[in-house]
Amino acid sequence: MFVYLDHTATTPTSPEVMKAMMPYFGEIFGNPSSVYSFSRKSREAIEKARNQVAASLNADPSEIFFTGSGTEADNWALKGTLEKAKISGKNHLITTKIEHHAILHTAEYLHKVEGVDVTYLPVNSEGFVSVEDVKNAITDKTALVSVMFANNEVGTIEPVKEIGALCREHKIPFHTDAVQAAAHLKIDVKAMNIDMLSMSAHKMYGPKGVGALYLRRGLHPENFIHGGAQEHKHRASTENIAGIVGFGEAMEILQGRLEEDKALNSARRDRLISGILERIPHAKLNGATGDNRLPNNINFSFIGVEGETLLLDLDAKGISASTGSACSSESLDPSHVLLALGLKHEMAHGSLRFTIGRLTTDEQIDYVLEVLPEIVSRRREMSPLWEDYIKSQA
């Protein structure tokens, strides 16, 4: 049996999305920037997708800008805003210790190269950022607050609406990385006080290589990519028409089945969580619980074993999972997210992330619950860390 439980890393492109994309690989190939009538179809396809994405966020189509990825959207939001803020003498960025590396590495760059002062806010043991901590970190030099909507490793959903309201009160732009959240949660940028928001199509059964940045009307960060006049002169580069069409189609499909997906994912998530807790002693669930957690996310630490070893054993049984962020899966360092939650290095090293999707079945969940306990038990029998832990509990 093959079981794919790494939907946070990427999702399969749905057949409906692929069907919508196909004409733009060959039949409708005109450059949208050209003036002749043949290219009008390409322009119209992009604008249709822009409307589809905007509708899903309760945004205006003029506030949606397509990018090459969620990472690019994050880079644009941070670098563009801080560069523009130099004019008014503001050089302070507030973010958190559990952000995706697309944010963290961009913040590091801004500090090292541009001299930006960066505040990294802590989180509690479940991964929540304190609104009060955000408030206390704000200074008269603060140019931007960037807090992810939901964490990609442990699934904790942050108090975005409240943070956004605080930023609005202080007249500070608020950006949120919603690359994971947009695939599972209803987002209303107006009601949630969001000024900038990053998304990626391949997390929601769309194609890889296309993302979007929502920019509230009136915000004008510096452009990140320079060249042509595409995306209303804000993002140069000939558009990925097929990818953009796929993004729009994926978003529209998602909105139509958001509650259905949430219900199914939540039920299977909770079933897998309770099964692991019942069958594997000393297993620790990382992150928040219930509605405060992404409906498809499960993250456990198993004392006495290495997460990488468990991944290899699971792979041999046909189960695909992750030890954390897929973008850094080759790193042997413990998860920065789990360390920020207060886990010790040995616990952070022994973590597994399972993320379920539309095609996940109850039979697959049963198979994981059949296979995983035996794997953990066998690896613990060979582990000196487990032996030391058992002695410490005696």
mmCIF file of C-alpha atoms in Angstrom:
data_model
loop_
_atom_site.group_PDB
_atom_site.id
_atom_site.type_symbol
_atom_site.label_atom_id
_atom_site.label_comp_id
_atom_site.label_asym_id
_atom_site.label_seq_id
_atom_site.Cartn_x
_atom_site.Cartn_y
_atom_site.Cartn_z
ATOM 1 C CA MET A 1 0.000 0.000 0.000
ATOM 2 C CA PHE A 2 1.223 3.516 -0.854
ATOM 3 C CA VAL A 3 0.221 6.193 1.648
ATOM 4 C CA TYR A 4 1.048 9.830 0.940
ATOM 5 C CA LEU A 5 0.928 11.864 4.150
ATOM 6 C CA ASP A 6 2.995 14.902 3.199
ATOM 7 C CA HIS A 7 0.376 17.236 1.743
ATOM 8 C CA THR A 8 1.929 20.200 3.541
ATOM 9 C CA ALA A 9 5.024 19.701 1.370
ATOM 10 C CA THR A 10 2.928 19.590 -1.799
ATOM 11 C CA THR A 11 -0.371 18.305 -3.119
ATOM 12 C CA PRO A 12 -1.109 16.498 -6.379
ATOM 13 C CA THR A 13 -2.490 18.773 -9.068
ATOM 14 C CA SER A 14 -6.166 17.911 -9.394
ATOM 15 C CA PRO A 15 -7.510 16.589 -12.737
ATOM 16 C CA GLU A 16 -9.907 19.552 -13.006
ATOM 17 C CA VAL A 17 -7.014 21.993 -12.595
ATOM 18 C CA MET A 18 -4.879 20.187 -15.188
ATOM 19 C CA LYS A 19 -7.784 20.230 -17.641
ATOM 20 C CA ALA A 20 -8.163 23.991 -17.200
ATOM 21 C CA MET A 21 -4.425 24.515 -17.730
ATOM 22 C CA MET A 22 -3.898 22.371 -20.819
ATOM 23 C CA PRO A 23 -5.021 24.823 -23.553
ATOM 24 C CA TYR A 24 -2.450 27.372 -22.368
ATOM 25 C CA PHE A 25 0.480 25.062 -23.058
ATOM 26 C CA GLY A 26 -0.230 24.952 -26.790
ATOM 27 C CA GLU A 27 -3.540 26.138 -28.196
ATOM 28 C CA ILE A 28 -3.610 29.525 -26.419
ATOM 29 C CA PHE A 29 0.054 30.511 -26.204
ATOM 30 C CA GLY A 30 0.033 34.233 -26.990
ATOM 31 C CA ASN A 31 2.118 36.591 -24.863
ATOM 32 C CA PRO A 32 -0.343 38.572 -22.713
ATOM 33 C CA SER A 33 1.689 41.745 -23.259
ATOM 34 C CA SER A 34 1.290 41.682 -27.032
ATOM 35 C CA VAL A 35 -1.241 43.999 -28.663
ATOM 36 C CA TYR A 36 -2.789 41.708 -31.273
ATOM 37 C CA SER A 37 -6.126 40.003 -30.714
ATOM 38 C CA PHE A 38 -4.645 36.480 -30.389
ATOM 39 C CA SER A 39 -3.010 37.515 -27.100
ATOM 40 C CA ARG A 40 -6.278 38.800 -25.697
ATOM 41 C CA LYS A 41 -7.264 35.274 -24.680
ATOM 42 C CA SER A 42 -4.138 34.993 -22.545
ATOM 43 C CA ARG A 43 -4.826 38.327 -20.866
ATOM 44 C CA GLU A 44 -8.434 37.361 -20.235
ATOM 45 C CA ALA A 45 -7.360 34.054 -18.688
ATOM 46 C CA ILE A 46 -5.040 35.841 -16.260
ATOM 47 C CA GLU A 47 -7.734 38.308 -15.258
ATOM 48 C CA LYS A 48 -10.238 35.502 -14.719
ATOM 49 C CA ALA A 49 -7.772 33.807 -12.371
ATOM 50 C CA ARG A 50 -7.127 37.106 -10.598
ATOM 51 C CA ASN A 51 -10.863 37.420 -9.987
ATOM 52 C CA GLN A 52 -11.055 33.833 -8.713
ATOM 53 C CA VAL A 53 -8.241 34.351 -6.202
ATOM 54 C CA ALA A 54 -9.579 37.727 -5.104
ATOM 55 C CA ALA A 55 -13.070 36.342 -4.513
ATOM 56 C CA SER A 56 -11.696 33.658 -2.218
ATOM 57 C CA LEU A 57 -10.103 36.312 0.015
ATOM 58 C CA ASN A 58 -12.849 38.976 -0.167
ATOM 59 C CA ALA A 59 -10.314 41.182 -1.940
ATOM 60 C CA ASP A 60 -10.490 43.365 -5.013
ATOM 61 C CA PRO A 61 -8.891 41.835 -8.143
ATOM 62 C CA SER A 62 -6.601 44.879 -8.398
ATOM 63 C CA GLU A 63 -5.071 43.818 -5.058
ATOM 64 C CA ILE A 64 -3.879 40.404 -6.323
ATOM 65 C CA PHE A 65 -0.419 40.058 -7.879
ATOM 66 C CA PHE A 66 0.807 36.733 -9.229
ATOM 67 C CA THR A 67 4.330 35.590 -8.376
ATOM 68 C CA GLY A 68 6.508 32.561 -9.047
ATOM 69 C CA SER A 69 5.939 31.095 -5.559
ATOM 70 C CA GLY A 70 4.897 31.756 -2.001
ATOM 71 C CA THR A 71 8.567 32.306 -1.189
ATOM 72 C CA GLU A 72 8.776 35.105 -3.739
ATOM 73 C CA ALA A 73 5.637 36.671 -2.302
ATOM 74 C CA ASP A 74 7.191 36.589 1.186
ATOM 75 C CA ASN A 75 10.423 38.136 -0.087
ATOM 76 C CA TRP A 76 8.524 40.859 -1.917
ATOM 77 C CA ALA A 77 6.403 41.731 1.121
ATOM 78 C CA LEU A 78 9.376 42.029 3.480
ATOM 79 C CA LYS A 79 12.068 43.477 1.231
ATOM 80 C CA GLY A 80 9.721 45.783 -0.643
ATOM 81 C CA THR A 81 8.168 47.177 2.520
ATOM 82 C CA LEU A 82 11.426 47.691 4.424
ATOM 83 C CA GLU A 83 13.113 49.266 1.408
ATOM 84 C CA LYS A 84 10.227 51.718 0.996
ATOM 85 C CA ALA A 85 10.210 52.462 4.739
ATOM 86 C CA LYS A 86 13.794 53.735 4.592
ATOM 87 C CA ILE A 87 12.428 56.985 3.174
ATOM 88 C CA SER A 88 10.632 57.710 6.439
ATOM 89 C CA GLY A 89 13.477 56.458 8.615
ATOM 90 C CA LYS A 90 11.799 53.230 9.731
ATOM 91 C CA ASN A 91 13.953 50.101 9.831
ATOM 92 C CA HIS A 92 12.325 47.708 12.320
ATOM 93 C CA LEU A 93 10.714 44.366 11.438
ATOM 94 C CA ILE A 94 8.708 42.244 13.872
ATOM 95 C CA THR A 95 8.271 38.538 13.143
ATOM 96 C CA THR A 96 8.337 35.251 15.082
ATOM 97 C CA LYS A 97 10.751 32.440 15.853
ATOM 98 C CA ILE A 98 8.551 29.844 14.138
ATOM 99 C CA GLU A 99 8.179 31.380 10.687
ATOM 100 C CA HIS A 100 8.920 29.460 7.502
ATOM 101 C CA HIS A 101 12.478 29.941 6.292
ATOM 102 C CA ALA A 102 11.137 32.082 3.445
ATOM 103 C CA ILE A 103 10.496 34.697 6.142
ATOM 104 C CA LEU A 104 13.348 33.919 8.530
ATOM 105 C CA HIS A 105 16.100 33.911 5.901
ATOM 106 C CA THR A 106 14.703 37.075 4.338
ATOM 107 C CA ALA A 107 14.732 38.738 7.768
ATOM 108 C CA GLU A 108 18.341 37.613 8.262
ATOM 109 C CA TYR A 109 19.266 39.121 4.895
ATOM 110 C CA LEU A 110 17.563 42.407 5.734
ATOM 111 C CA HIS A 111 19.470 42.576 9.018
ATOM 112 C CA LYS A 112 22.889 41.663 7.626
ATOM 113 C CA VAL A 113 22.773 43.556 4.343
ATOM 114 C CA GLU A 114 20.302 46.384 4.927
ATOM 115 C CA GLY A 115 20.860 46.963 8.646
ATOM 116 C CA VAL A 116 17.240 46.300 9.540
ATOM 117 C CA ASP A 117 16.520 45.746 13.223
ATOM 118 C CA VAL A 118 14.582 42.472 13.565
ATOM 119 C CA THR A 119 12.581 41.335 16.586
ATOM 120 C CA TYR A 120 11.836 37.594 16.713
ATOM 121 C CA LEU A 121 8.881 36.997 19.019
ATOM 122 C CA PRO A 122 8.697 33.811 21.119
ATOM 123 C CA VAL A 123 5.750 31.416 21.192
ATOM 124 C CA ASN A 124 4.247 29.326 23.977
ATOM 125 C CA SER A 125 4.411 25.541 24.235
ATOM 126 C CA GLU A 126 1.562 25.130 21.726
ATOM 127 C CA GLY A 127 3.081 27.537 19.210
ATOM 128 C CA PHE A 128 0.888 30.581 19.816
ATOM 129 C CA VAL A 129 2.224 34.107 19.436
ATOM 130 C CA SER A 130 1.064 36.543 22.113
ATOM 131 C CA VAL A 131 -0.737 39.645 20.851
ATOM 132 C CA GLU A 132 0.624 41.424 23.903
ATOM 133 C CA ASP A 133 4.175 40.513 22.871
ATOM 134 C CA VAL A 134 3.518 42.032 19.456
ATOM 135 C CA LYS A 135 2.235 45.192 21.100
ATOM 136 C CA ASN A 136 5.244 45.465 23.408
ATOM 137 C CA ALA A 137 7.654 44.995 20.499
ATOM 138 C CA ILE A 138 6.264 47.900 18.452
ATOM 139 C CA THR A 139 8.401 51.054 18.339
ATOM 140 C CA ASP A 140 8.239 54.284 16.394
ATOM 141 C CA LYS A 141 10.691 52.643 13.950
ATOM 142 C CA THR A 142 8.527 49.597 13.213
ATOM 143 C CA ALA A 143 7.875 49.339 9.474
ATOM 144 C CA LEU A 144 6.236 45.914 9.263
ATOM 145 C CA VAL A 145 4.824 43.063 11.340
ATOM 146 C CA SER A 146 4.895 39.620 9.698
ATOM 147 C CA VAL A 147 3.274 36.684 11.514
ATOM 148 C CA MET A 148 2.354 33.463 9.739
ATOM 149 C CA PHE A 149 -1.331 32.529 9.578
ATOM 150 C CA ALA A 150 -0.732 28.894 10.500
ATOM 151 C CA ASN A 151 2.492 27.016 11.152
ATOM 152 C CA ASN A 152 3.620 24.575 8.506
ATOM 153 C CA GLU A 153 5.196 22.119 10.960
ATOM 154 C CA VAL A 154 2.840 21.910 13.929
ATOM 155 C CA GLY A 155 -0.326 23.391 12.438
ATOM 156 C CA THR A 156 -0.998 26.029 15.101
ATOM 157 C CA ILE A 157 -3.312 28.787 13.849
ATOM 158 C CA GLU A 158 -2.196 32.220 15.037
ATOM 159 C CA PRO A 159 -4.450 35.086 16.260
ATOM 160 C CA VAL A 160 -4.121 36.872 12.937
ATOM 161 C CA LYS A 161 -7.251 38.997 13.211
ATOM 162 C CA GLU A 162 -6.210 40.393 16.594
ATOM 163 C CA ILE A 163 -2.640 41.058 15.494
ATOM 164 C CA GLY A 164 -3.932 42.755 12.371
ATOM 165 C CA ALA A 165 -6.249 44.978 14.429
ATOM 166 C CA LEU A 166 -3.324 45.965 16.660
ATOM 167 C CA CYS A 167 -1.196 46.852 13.640
ATOM 168 C CA ARG A 168 -4.065 48.819 12.083
ATOM 169 C CA GLU A 169 -4.382 50.774 15.330
ATOM 170 C CA HIS A 170 -0.680 51.667 15.187
ATOM 171 C CA LYS A 171 -0.781 52.299 11.428
ATOM 172 C CA ILE A 172 1.808 49.587 10.757
ATOM 173 C CA PRO A 173 1.410 47.248 7.743
ATOM 174 C CA PHE A 174 0.641 43.657 8.681
ATOM 175 C CA HIS A 175 1.787 40.743 6.503
ATOM 176 C CA THR A 176 0.888 37.105 6.981
ATOM 177 C CA ASP A 177 2.354 34.049 5.294
ATOM 178 C CA ALA A 178 -0.796 32.074 4.515
ATOM 179 C CA VAL A 179 0.820 29.473 2.270
ATOM 180 C CA GLN A 180 -0.519 26.663 4.483
ATOM 181 C CA ALA A 181 -3.641 28.334 5.848
ATOM 182 C CA ALA A 182 -5.156 29.328 2.500
ATOM 183 C CA ALA A 183 -5.508 25.663 1.585
ATOM 184 C CA HIS A 184 -7.671 24.856 4.630
ATOM 185 C CA LEU A 185 -9.243 27.962 6.162
ATOM 186 C CA LYS A 186 -11.708 30.626 5.071
ATOM 187 C CA ILE A 187 -9.778 33.887 4.843
ATOM 188 C CA ASP A 188 -11.347 37.346 4.688
ATOM 189 C CA VAL A 189 -8.575 39.909 4.378
ATOM 190 C CA LYS A 190 -10.907 42.795 5.214
ATOM 191 C CA ALA A 191 -12.489 41.264 8.309
ATOM 192 C CA MET A 192 -9.103 39.957 9.497
ATOM 193 C CA ASN A 193 -7.272 43.285 9.137
ATOM 194 C CA ILE A 194 -4.682 41.825 6.747
ATOM 195 C CA ASP A 195 -2.627 44.228 4.626
ATOM 196 C CA MET A 196 -0.438 41.700 2.782
ATOM 197 C CA LEU A 197 -0.839 37.957 2.359
ATOM 198 C CA SER A 198 1.279 35.298 0.616
ATOM 199 C CA MET A 199 -0.076 32.139 -1.043
ATOM 200 C CA SER A 200 1.150 29.241 -3.166
ATOM 201 C CA ALA A 201 -0.893 27.160 -5.621
ATOM 202 C CA HIS A 202 0.789 23.796 -5.108
ATOM 203 C CA LYS A 203 -0.412 23.568 -1.508
ATOM 204 C CA MET A 204 -4.047 23.510 -2.678
ATOM 205 C CA TYR A 205 -4.048 20.976 -5.536
ATOM 206 C CA GLY A 206 -2.778 23.535 -8.025
ATOM 207 C CA PRO A 207 0.487 23.575 -10.003
ATOM 208 C CA LYS A 208 3.978 24.275 -8.704
ATOM 209 C CA GLY A 209 5.775 27.453 -9.714
ATOM 210 C CA VAL A 210 3.026 30.000 -9.104
ATOM 211 C CA GLY A 211 2.035 32.023 -6.053
ATOM 212 C CA ALA A 212 0.361 35.313 -5.229
ATOM 213 C CA LEU A 213 0.725 38.334 -3.011
ATOM 214 C CA TYR A 214 -2.340 40.203 -1.805
ATOM 215 C CA LEU A 215 -1.526 43.899 -1.380
ATOM 216 C CA ARG A 216 -4.203 46.039 0.219
ATOM 217 C CA ARG A 217 -5.041 49.022 -1.945
ATOM 218 C CA GLY A 218 -2.925 52.001 -0.910
ATOM 219 C CA LEU A 219 0.168 49.972 0.000
ATOM 220 C CA HIS A 220 3.109 50.439 -2.343
ATOM 221 C CA PRO A 221 6.143 48.331 -1.397
ATOM 222 C CA GLU A 222 9.080 48.599 -3.759
ATOM 223 C CA ASN A 223 9.014 46.114 -6.622
ATOM 224 C CA PHE A 224 10.977 42.932 -6.029
ATOM 225 C CA ILE A 225 11.551 42.000 -9.691
ATOM 226 C CA HIS A 226 12.339 44.712 -12.234
ATOM 227 C CA GLY A 227 12.033 44.614 -16.009
ATOM 228 C CA GLY A 228 8.770 44.739 -17.901
ATOM 229 C CA ALA A 229 5.381 46.198 -17.038
ATOM 230 C CA GLN A 230 3.592 42.947 -16.184
ATOM 231 C CA GLU A 231 1.241 42.686 -13.199
ATOM 232 C CA HIS A 232 0.278 46.332 -13.517
ATOM 233 C CA LYS A 233 3.948 47.372 -13.426
ATOM 234 C CA HIS A 234 4.528 45.698 -10.060
ATOM 235 C CA ARG A 235 6.086 42.333 -10.995
ATOM 236 C CA ALA A 236 8.161 42.086 -14.157
ATOM 237 C CA SER A 237 8.401 38.781 -16.077
ATOM 238 C CA THR A 238 6.266 37.169 -18.745
ATOM 239 C CA GLU A 239 3.395 35.547 -16.918
ATOM 240 C CA ASN A 240 3.129 31.811 -16.326
ATOM 241 C CA ILE A 241 -0.289 31.712 -17.958
ATOM 242 C CA ALA A 242 -1.008 28.005 -17.495
ATOM 243 C CA GLY A 243 0.148 28.137 -13.880
ATOM 244 C CA ILE A 244 -1.940 31.218 -13.118
ATOM 245 C CA VAL A 245 -5.001 29.616 -14.719
ATOM 246 C CA GLY A 246 -4.387 26.530 -12.583
ATOM 247 C CA PHE A 247 -4.054 28.654 -9.452
ATOM 248 C CA GLY A 248 -7.363 30.380 -10.091
ATOM 249 C CA GLU A 249 -9.142 27.103 -10.822
ATOM 250 C CA ALA A 250 -7.683 25.449 -7.707
ATOM 251 C CA MET A 251 -8.815 28.356 -5.529
ATOM 252 C CA GLU A 252 -12.340 28.287 -6.923
ATOM 253 C CA ILE A 253 -12.641 24.523 -6.436
ATOM 254 C CA LEU A 254 -11.248 24.844 -2.920
ATOM 255 C CA GLN A 255 -13.829 27.425 -1.895
ATOM 256 C CA GLY A 256 -16.621 25.164 -3.069
ATOM 257 C CA ARG A 257 -15.508 22.271 -0.907
ATOM 258 C CA LEU A 258 -13.702 24.004 1.972
ATOM 259 C CA GLU A 259 -16.087 22.823 4.693
ATOM 260 C CA GLU A 260 -16.259 19.296 3.276
ATOM 261 C CA ASP A 261 -12.471 19.030 3.153
ATOM 262 C CA LYS A 262 -12.161 20.462 6.668
ATOM 263 C CA ALA A 263 -14.621 17.960 8.123
ATOM 264 C CA LEU A 264 -12.993 14.953 6.459
ATOM 265 C CA ASN A 265 -9.457 16.041 7.252
ATOM 266 C CA SER A 266 -10.256 16.891 10.867
ATOM 267 C CA ALA A 267 -11.900 13.518 11.478
ATOM 268 C CA ARG A 268 -8.935 11.603 10.056
ATOM 269 C CA ARG A 269 -6.450 13.893 11.797
ATOM 270 C CA ASP A 270 -8.081 13.252 15.164
ATOM 271 C CA ARG A 271 -8.303 9.531 14.468
ATOM 272 C CA LEU A 272 -4.601 9.332 13.728
ATOM 273 C CA ILE A 273 -3.710 11.456 16.764
ATOM 274 C CA SER A 274 -5.791 9.394 19.180
ATOM 275 C CA GLY A 275 -4.514 6.143 17.662
ATOM 276 C CA ILE A 276 -0.873 7.141 18.115
ATOM 277 C CA LEU A 277 -1.464 8.275 21.702
ATOM 278 C CA GLU A 278 -3.218 4.980 22.496
ATOM 279 C CA ARG A 279 -0.685 2.674 20.840
ATOM 280 C CA ILE A 280 2.696 4.341 21.342
ATOM 281 C CA PRO A 281 3.808 5.148 24.909
ATOM 282 C CA HIS A 282 5.661 8.396 25.566
ATOM 283 C CA ALA A 283 4.519 9.957 22.284
ATOM 284 C CA LYS A 284 4.125 13.732 22.450
ATOM 285 C CA LEU A 285 1.730 15.693 20.241
ATOM 286 C CA ASN A 286 3.301 19.001 19.213
ATOM 287 C CA GLY A 287 1.237 22.129 18.556
ATOM 288 C CA ALA A 288 -2.305 23.189 19.371
ATOM 289 C CA THR A 289 -5.415 21.030 19.448
ATOM 290 C CA GLY A 290 -8.893 21.049 17.910
ATOM 291 C CA ASP A 291 -9.984 24.101 15.941
ATOM 292 C CA ASN A 292 -6.755 25.903 16.824
ATOM 293 C CA ARG A 293 -4.848 23.476 14.596
ATOM 294 C CA LEU A 294 -4.884 23.061 10.819
ATOM 295 C CA PRO A 295 -7.394 20.303 10.059
ATOM 296 C CA ASN A 296 -4.874 18.087 8.280
ATOM 297 C CA ASN A 297 -1.789 18.421 10.521
ATOM 298 C CA ILE A 298 -0.338 15.839 12.921
ATOM 299 C CA ASN A 299 3.111 16.327 14.499
ATOM 300 C CA PHE A 300 4.530 13.934 17.088
ATOM 301 C CA SER A 301 7.823 13.537 18.913
ATOM 302 C CA PHE A 302 8.958 10.065 19.933
ATOM 303 C CA ILE A 303 11.591 10.086 22.665
ATOM 304 C CA GLY A 304 14.505 7.741 22.034
ATOM 305 C CA VAL A 305 14.412 7.632 18.228
ATOM 306 C CA GLU A 306 15.588 9.778 15.316
ATOM 307 C CA GLY A 307 12.933 11.187 13.043
ATOM 308 C CA GLU A 308 15.075 10.570 9.947
ATOM 309 C CA THR A 309 15.314 6.865 10.850
ATOM 310 C CA LEU A 310 11.571 6.632 11.294
ATOM 311 C CA LEU A 311 11.068 8.269 7.893
ATOM 312 C CA LEU A 312 13.247 5.663 6.192
ATOM 313 C CA ASP A 313 11.429 2.830 7.947
ATOM 314 C CA LEU A 314 8.055 4.269 6.990
ATOM 315 C CA ASP A 315 9.190 4.762 3.412
ATOM 316 C CA ALA A 316 10.135 1.095 3.248
ATOM 317 C CA LYS A 317 6.515 0.353 4.155
ATOM 318 C CA GLY A 318 5.166 2.691 1.466
ATOM 319 C CA ILE A 319 4.359 5.624 3.759
ATOM 320 C CA SER A 320 5.544 9.129 2.844
ATOM 321 C CA ALA A 321 5.799 11.605 5.724
ATOM 322 C CA SER A 322 8.143 14.341 6.918
ATOM 323 C CA THR A 323 10.227 15.385 9.897
ATOM 324 C CA GLY A 324 9.225 19.035 9.552
ATOM 325 C CA SER A 325 9.432 21.637 6.822
ATOM 326 C CA ALA A 326 9.834 19.990 3.427
ATOM 327 C CA CYS A 327 12.009 22.871 2.243
ATOM 328 C CA SER A 328 14.706 21.893 4.749
ATOM 329 C CA SER A 329 14.180 18.130 4.835
ATOM 330 C CA GLU A 330 17.838 17.447 4.033
ATOM 331 C CA SER A 331 18.985 19.297 7.148
ATOM 332 C CA LEU A 332 19.996 17.196 10.154
ATOM 333 C CA ASP A 333 19.456 20.105 12.537
ATOM 334 C CA PRO A 334 16.463 19.846 14.889
ATOM 335 C CA SER A 335 13.378 21.810 13.896
ATOM 336 C CA HIS A 336 13.617 25.487 14.846
ATOM 337 C CA VAL A 337 9.853 25.404 15.374
ATOM 338 C CA LEU A 338 9.967 22.571 17.913
ATOM 339 C CA LEU A 339 12.887 24.173 19.728
ATOM 340 C CA ALA A 340 10.883 27.402 19.930
ATOM 341 C CA LEU A 341 8.034 25.415 21.508
ATOM 342 C CA GLY A 342 10.462 24.398 24.260
ATOM 343 C CA LEU A 343 11.308 20.842 23.205
ATOM 344 C CA LYS A 344 14.744 19.511 24.041
ATOM 345 C CA HIS A 345 17.038 18.659 21.133
ATOM 346 C CA GLU A 346 16.545 14.911 21.488
ATOM 347 C CA MET A 347 12.751 15.304 21.384
ATOM 348 C CA ALA A 348 12.888 17.698 18.434
ATOM 349 C CA HIS A 349 15.105 15.233 16.563
ATOM 350 C CA GLY A 350 12.562 12.473 17.098
ATOM 351 C CA SER A 351 9.658 14.219 15.397
ATOM 352 C CA LEU A 352 7.365 13.170 12.563
ATOM 353 C CA ARG A 353 4.834 15.244 10.651
ATOM 354 C CA PHE A 354 1.884 13.607 8.922
ATOM 355 C CA THR A 355 -0.364 15.820 6.779
ATOM 356 C CA ILE A 356 -3.430 14.307 5.168
ATOM 357 C CA GLY A 357 -5.346 15.312 2.066
ATOM 358 C CA ARG A 358 -8.409 14.738 -0.084
ATOM 359 C CA LEU A 359 -7.293 11.301 -1.237
ATOM 360 C CA THR A 360 -6.387 10.012 2.239
ATOM 361 C CA THR A 361 -8.625 7.118 3.295
ATOM 362 C CA ASP A 362 -9.577 5.516 6.606
ATOM 363 C CA GLU A 363 -7.827 2.363 5.422
ATOM 364 C CA GLN A 364 -4.593 4.316 5.005
ATOM 365 C CA ILE A 365 -4.899 5.761 8.504
ATOM 366 C CA ASP A 366 -5.430 2.214 9.842
ATOM 367 C CA TYR A 367 -2.333 1.050 7.964
ATOM 368 C CA VAL A 368 -0.180 3.780 9.533
ATOM 369 C CA LEU A 369 -1.491 2.886 12.980
ATOM 370 C CA GLU A 370 -0.626 -0.740 12.284
ATOM 371 C CA VAL A 371 2.902 -0.049 11.046
ATOM 372 C CA LEU A 372 4.145 2.914 13.104
ATOM 373 C CA PRO A 373 3.975 1.430 16.641
ATOM 374 C CA GLU A 374 6.092 -1.556 15.620
ATOM 375 C CA ILE A 375 8.669 0.689 13.938
ATOM 376 C CA VAL A 376 8.977 2.983 16.967
ATOM 377 C CA SER A 377 9.208 0.014 19.345
ATOM 378 C CA ARG A 378 11.911 -1.697 17.292
ATOM 379 C CA ARG A 379 14.000 1.459 16.969
ATOM 380 C CA ARG A 380 13.683 2.190 20.681
ATOM 381 C CA GLU A 381 15.026 -1.259 21.510
ATOM 382 C CA MET A 382 18.218 -0.302 19.646
ATOM 383 C CA SER A 383 18.471 3.205 21.103
ATOM 384 C CA PRO A 384 20.739 4.147 24.024
ATOM 385 C CA LEU A 385 18.690 7.335 24.351
ATOM 386 C CA TRP A 386 15.586 5.270 25.028
ATOM 387 C CA GLU A 387 17.427 3.138 27.555
ATOM 388 C CA ASP A 388 18.656 6.245 29.375
ATOM 389 C CA TYR A 389 15.148 7.709 29.312
ATOM 390 C CA ILE A 390 13.582 4.575 30.810
ATOM 391 C CA LYS A 391 16.217 4.522 33.573
ATOM 392 C CA SER A 392 15.492 8.191 34.330
ATOM 393 C CA GLN A 393 11.791 7.361 34.745
ATOM 394 C CA ALA A 394 12.438 4.493 37.168
#
